[in-house]
N, C-alpha and C. Protein backbone atom coordinates (compact mmCIF):
# COMPACT_ATOMS: atom_id res chain seq x y z
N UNK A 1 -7.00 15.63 17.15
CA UNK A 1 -7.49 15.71 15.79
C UNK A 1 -8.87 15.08 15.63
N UNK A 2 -9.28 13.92 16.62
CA UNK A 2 -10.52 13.60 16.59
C UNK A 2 -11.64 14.41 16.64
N UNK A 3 -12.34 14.88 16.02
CA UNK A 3 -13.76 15.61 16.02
C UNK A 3 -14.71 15.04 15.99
N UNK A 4 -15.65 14.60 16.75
CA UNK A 4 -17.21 13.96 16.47
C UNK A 4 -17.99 14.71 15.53
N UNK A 5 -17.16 15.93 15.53
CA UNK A 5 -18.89 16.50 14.64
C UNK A 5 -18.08 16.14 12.41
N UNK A 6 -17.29 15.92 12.61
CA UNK A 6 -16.28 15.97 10.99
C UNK A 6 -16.56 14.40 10.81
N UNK A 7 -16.70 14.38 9.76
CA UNK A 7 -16.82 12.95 9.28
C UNK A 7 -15.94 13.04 7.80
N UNK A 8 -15.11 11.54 7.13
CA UNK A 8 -14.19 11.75 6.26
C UNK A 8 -14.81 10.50 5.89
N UNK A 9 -14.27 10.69 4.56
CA UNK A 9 -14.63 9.23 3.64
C UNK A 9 -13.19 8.84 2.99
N UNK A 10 -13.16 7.46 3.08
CA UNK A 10 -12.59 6.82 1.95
C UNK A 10 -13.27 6.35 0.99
N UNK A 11 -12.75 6.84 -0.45
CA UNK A 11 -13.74 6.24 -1.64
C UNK A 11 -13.10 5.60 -2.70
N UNK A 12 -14.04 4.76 -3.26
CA UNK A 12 -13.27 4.58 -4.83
C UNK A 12 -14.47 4.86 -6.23
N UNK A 13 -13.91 5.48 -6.87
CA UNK A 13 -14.76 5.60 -8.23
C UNK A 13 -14.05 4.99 -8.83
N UNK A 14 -15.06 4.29 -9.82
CA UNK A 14 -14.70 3.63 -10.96
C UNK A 14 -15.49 4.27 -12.53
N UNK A 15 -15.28 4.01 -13.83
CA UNK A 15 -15.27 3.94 -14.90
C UNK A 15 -16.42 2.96 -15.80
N UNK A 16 -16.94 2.99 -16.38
CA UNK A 16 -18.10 1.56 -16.95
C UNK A 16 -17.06 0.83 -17.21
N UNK A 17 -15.72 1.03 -17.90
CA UNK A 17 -14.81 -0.12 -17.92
C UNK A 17 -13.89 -0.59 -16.90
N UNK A 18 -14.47 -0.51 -15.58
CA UNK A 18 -14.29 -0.35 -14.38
C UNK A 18 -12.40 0.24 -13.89
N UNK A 19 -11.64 1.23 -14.35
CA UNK A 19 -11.00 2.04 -14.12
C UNK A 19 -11.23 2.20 -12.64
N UNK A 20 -10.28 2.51 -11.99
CA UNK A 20 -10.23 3.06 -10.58
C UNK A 20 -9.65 3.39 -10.35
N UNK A 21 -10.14 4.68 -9.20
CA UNK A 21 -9.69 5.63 -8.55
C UNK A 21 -10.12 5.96 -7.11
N UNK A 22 -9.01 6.03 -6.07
CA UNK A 22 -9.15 5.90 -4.80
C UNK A 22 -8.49 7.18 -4.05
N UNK A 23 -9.21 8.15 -3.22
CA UNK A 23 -9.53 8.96 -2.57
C UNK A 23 -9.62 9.40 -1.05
N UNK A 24 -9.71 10.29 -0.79
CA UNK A 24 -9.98 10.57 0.52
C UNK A 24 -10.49 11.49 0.49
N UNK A 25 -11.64 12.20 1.15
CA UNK A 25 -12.43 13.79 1.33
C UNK A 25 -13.15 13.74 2.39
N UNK A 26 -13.71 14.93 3.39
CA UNK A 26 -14.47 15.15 3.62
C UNK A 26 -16.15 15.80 3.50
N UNK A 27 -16.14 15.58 2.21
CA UNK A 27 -17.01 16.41 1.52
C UNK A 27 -17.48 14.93 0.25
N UNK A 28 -18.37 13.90 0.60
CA UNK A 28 -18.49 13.17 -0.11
C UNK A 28 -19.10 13.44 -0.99
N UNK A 29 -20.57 14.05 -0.98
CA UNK A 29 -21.47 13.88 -2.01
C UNK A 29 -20.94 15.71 -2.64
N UNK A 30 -19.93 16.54 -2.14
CA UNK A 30 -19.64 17.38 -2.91
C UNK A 30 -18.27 16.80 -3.54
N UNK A 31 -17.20 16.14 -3.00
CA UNK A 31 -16.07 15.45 -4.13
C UNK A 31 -16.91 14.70 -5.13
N UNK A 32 -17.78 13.53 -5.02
CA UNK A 32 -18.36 13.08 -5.95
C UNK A 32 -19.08 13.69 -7.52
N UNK A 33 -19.44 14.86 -6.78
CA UNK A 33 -20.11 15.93 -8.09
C UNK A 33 -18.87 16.47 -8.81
N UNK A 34 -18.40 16.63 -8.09
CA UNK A 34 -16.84 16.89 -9.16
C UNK A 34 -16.16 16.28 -10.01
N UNK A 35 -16.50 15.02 -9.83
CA UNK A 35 -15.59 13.79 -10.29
C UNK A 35 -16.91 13.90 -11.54
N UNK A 36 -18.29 13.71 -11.05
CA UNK A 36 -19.34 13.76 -12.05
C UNK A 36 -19.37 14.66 -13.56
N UNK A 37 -18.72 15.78 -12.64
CA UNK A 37 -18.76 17.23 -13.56
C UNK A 37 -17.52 17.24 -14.16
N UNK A 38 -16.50 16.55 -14.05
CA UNK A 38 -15.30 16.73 -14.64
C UNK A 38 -14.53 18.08 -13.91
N UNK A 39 -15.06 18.64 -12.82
CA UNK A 39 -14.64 19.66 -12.64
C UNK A 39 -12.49 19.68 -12.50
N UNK A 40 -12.35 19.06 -12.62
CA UNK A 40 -10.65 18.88 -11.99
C UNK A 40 -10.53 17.75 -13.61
N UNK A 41 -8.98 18.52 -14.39
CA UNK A 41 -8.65 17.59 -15.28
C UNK A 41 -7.58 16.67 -14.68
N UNK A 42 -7.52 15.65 -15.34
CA UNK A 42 -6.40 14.55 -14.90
C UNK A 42 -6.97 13.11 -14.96
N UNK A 43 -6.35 12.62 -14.38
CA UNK A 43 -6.57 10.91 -14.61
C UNK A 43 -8.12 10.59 -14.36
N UNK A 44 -8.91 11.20 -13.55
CA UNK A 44 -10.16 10.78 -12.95
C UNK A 44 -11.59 11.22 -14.36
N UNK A 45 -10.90 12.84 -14.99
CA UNK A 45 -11.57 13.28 -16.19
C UNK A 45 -11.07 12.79 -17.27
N UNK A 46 -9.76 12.15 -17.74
CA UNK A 46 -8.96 11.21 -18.85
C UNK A 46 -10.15 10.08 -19.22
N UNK A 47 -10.24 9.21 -18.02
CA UNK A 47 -10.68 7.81 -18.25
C UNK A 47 -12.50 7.81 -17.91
N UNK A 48 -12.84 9.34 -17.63
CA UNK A 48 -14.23 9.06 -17.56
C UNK A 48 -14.61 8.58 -15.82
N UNK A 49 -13.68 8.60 -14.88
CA UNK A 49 -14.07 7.77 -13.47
C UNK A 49 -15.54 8.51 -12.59
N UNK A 50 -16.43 8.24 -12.78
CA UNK A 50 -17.05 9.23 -11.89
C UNK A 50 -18.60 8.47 -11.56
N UNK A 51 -18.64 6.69 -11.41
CA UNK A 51 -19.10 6.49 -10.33
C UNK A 51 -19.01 5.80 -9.41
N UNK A 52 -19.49 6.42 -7.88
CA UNK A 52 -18.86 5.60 -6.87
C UNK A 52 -19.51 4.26 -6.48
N UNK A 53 -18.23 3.89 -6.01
CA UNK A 53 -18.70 2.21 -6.07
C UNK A 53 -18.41 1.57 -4.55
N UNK A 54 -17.65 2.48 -3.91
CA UNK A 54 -17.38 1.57 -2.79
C UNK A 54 -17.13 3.22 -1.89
N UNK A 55 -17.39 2.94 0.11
CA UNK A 55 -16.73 4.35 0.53
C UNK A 55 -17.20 3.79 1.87
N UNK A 56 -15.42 4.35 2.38
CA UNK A 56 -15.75 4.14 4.26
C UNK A 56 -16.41 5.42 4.88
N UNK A 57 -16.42 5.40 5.95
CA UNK A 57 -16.62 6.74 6.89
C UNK A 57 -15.87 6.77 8.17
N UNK A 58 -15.13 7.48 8.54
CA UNK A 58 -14.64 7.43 9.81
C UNK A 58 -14.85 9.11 10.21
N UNK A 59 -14.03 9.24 11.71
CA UNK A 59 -14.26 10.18 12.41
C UNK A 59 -12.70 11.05 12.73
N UNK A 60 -11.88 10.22 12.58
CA UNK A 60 -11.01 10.90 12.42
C UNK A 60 -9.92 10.88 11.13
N UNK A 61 -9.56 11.73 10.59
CA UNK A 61 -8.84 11.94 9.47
C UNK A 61 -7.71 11.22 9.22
N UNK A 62 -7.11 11.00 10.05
CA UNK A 62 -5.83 9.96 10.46
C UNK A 62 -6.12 8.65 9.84
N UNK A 63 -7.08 8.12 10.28
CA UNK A 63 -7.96 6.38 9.79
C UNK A 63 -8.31 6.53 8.54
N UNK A 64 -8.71 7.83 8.12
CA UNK A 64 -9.34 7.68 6.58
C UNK A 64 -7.81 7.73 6.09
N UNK A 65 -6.87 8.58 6.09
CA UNK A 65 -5.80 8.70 5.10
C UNK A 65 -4.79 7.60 5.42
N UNK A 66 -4.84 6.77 6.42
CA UNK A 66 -4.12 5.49 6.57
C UNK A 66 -5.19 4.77 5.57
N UNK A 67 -6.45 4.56 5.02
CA UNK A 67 -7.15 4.09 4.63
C UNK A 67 -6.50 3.73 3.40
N UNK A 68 -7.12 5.09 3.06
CA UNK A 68 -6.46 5.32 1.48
C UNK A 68 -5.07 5.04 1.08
N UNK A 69 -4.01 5.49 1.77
CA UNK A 69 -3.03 4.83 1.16
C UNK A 69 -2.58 3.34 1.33
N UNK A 70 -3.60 2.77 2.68
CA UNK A 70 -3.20 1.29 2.33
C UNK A 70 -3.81 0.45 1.21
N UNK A 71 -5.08 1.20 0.89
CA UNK A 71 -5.71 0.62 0.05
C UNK A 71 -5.40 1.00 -1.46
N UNK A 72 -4.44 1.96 -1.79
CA UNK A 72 -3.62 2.21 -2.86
C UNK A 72 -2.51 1.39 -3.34
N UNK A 73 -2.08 0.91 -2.01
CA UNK A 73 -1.04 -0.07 -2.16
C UNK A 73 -0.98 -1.34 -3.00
N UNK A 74 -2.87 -1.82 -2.64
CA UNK A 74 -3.07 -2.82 -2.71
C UNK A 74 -3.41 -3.32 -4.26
N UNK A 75 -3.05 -4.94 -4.73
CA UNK A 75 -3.51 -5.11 -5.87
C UNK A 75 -4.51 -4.86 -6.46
N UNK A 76 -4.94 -4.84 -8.35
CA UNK A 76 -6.12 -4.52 -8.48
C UNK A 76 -7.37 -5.70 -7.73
N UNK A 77 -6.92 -6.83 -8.25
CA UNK A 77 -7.54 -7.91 -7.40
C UNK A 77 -8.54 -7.70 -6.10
N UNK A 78 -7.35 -7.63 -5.30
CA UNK A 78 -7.76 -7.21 -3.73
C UNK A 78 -8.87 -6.02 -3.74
N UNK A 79 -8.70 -4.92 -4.24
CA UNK A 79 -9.44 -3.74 -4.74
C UNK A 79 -10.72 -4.21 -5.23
N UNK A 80 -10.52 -4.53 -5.81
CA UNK A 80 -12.14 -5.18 -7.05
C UNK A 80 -12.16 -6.32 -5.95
N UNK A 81 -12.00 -7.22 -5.11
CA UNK A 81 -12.89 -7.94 -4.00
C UNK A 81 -13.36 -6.99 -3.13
N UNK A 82 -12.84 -5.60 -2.62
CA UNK A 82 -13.29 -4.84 -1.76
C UNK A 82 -14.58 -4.53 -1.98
N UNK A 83 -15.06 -4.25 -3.45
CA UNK A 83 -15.71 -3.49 -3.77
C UNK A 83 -17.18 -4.39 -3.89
N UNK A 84 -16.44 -5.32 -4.47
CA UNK A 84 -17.57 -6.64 -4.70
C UNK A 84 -18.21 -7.20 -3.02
N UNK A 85 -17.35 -6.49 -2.03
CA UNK A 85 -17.78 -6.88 -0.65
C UNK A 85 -18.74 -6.46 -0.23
N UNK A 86 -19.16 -5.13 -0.48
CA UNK A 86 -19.91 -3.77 -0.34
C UNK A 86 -21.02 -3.97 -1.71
N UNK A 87 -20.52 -4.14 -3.17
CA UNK A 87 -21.29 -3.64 -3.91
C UNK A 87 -21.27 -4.47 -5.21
N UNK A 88 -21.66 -5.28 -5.12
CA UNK A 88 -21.39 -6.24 -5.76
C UNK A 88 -21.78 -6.38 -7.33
N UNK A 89 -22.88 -5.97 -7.38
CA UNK A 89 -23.25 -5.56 -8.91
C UNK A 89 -22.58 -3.92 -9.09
N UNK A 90 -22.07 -3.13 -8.73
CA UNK A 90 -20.98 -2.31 -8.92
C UNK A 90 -22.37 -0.92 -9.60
N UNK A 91 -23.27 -0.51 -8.71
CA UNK A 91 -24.21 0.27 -8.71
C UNK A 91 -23.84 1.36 -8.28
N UNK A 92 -23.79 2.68 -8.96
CA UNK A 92 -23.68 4.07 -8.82
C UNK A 92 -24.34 4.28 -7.66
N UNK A 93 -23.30 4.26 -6.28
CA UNK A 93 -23.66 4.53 -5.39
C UNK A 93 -24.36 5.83 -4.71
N UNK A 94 -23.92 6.99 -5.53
CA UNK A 94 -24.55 8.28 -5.72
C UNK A 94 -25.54 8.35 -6.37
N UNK A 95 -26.25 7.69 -7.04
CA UNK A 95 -27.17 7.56 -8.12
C UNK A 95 -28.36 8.36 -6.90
N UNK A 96 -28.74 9.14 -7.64
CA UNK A 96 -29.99 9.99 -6.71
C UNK A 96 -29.84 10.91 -5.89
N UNK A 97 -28.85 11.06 -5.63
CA UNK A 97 -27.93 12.44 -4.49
C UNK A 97 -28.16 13.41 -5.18
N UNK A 98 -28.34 13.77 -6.96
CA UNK A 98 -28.23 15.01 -7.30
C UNK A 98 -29.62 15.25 -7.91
């Protein structure tokens, strides 16, 4: 299942009232425009979630989706230190991609 040439992300978007939402895709800066555009209704278009704030990269798909669901597991706490690890003033990490 390993591919060098595929790359996968783990992500989280958040909300200005920092709401979160945690992910997996291969298609970052095209899942992100979606989340932007509202294109998909549900919890992510409900609460407004659509900028990213935190995101891994790996190579095989396996590591990203163990990613994501361990990091689903986890408290909000733990979550919001992740993010503050990476991004600390909590800056629209896409900001300029489009």
């Amino acid at each position: 299942m390993t591919n060098p040439q595929r790359e996968y992300y783990f992500y989280i978007v958040a909300s200005r009232s920092r709401t979160l939402y945690c992910g997996m895709t291969s298609k970052l800066r095209q899942r992100v425009c979606e989340h932007k555009k509202h294109t998909y209704t549900g919890f992510t278009d409900r609460y407004n979630i659509d900028r990213l704030v935190y995101y891994e990269r790996y190579f095989d798909i396996r590591n990203a989706i163990n990613r994501e669901k361990q990091v689903k597991r986890w408290s909000r706490a733990k979550k919001l230190a992740l993010i503050a690890s990476m991004n600390p003033t909590w800056l629209d990490l896409s900001e300029g991609w489009y």
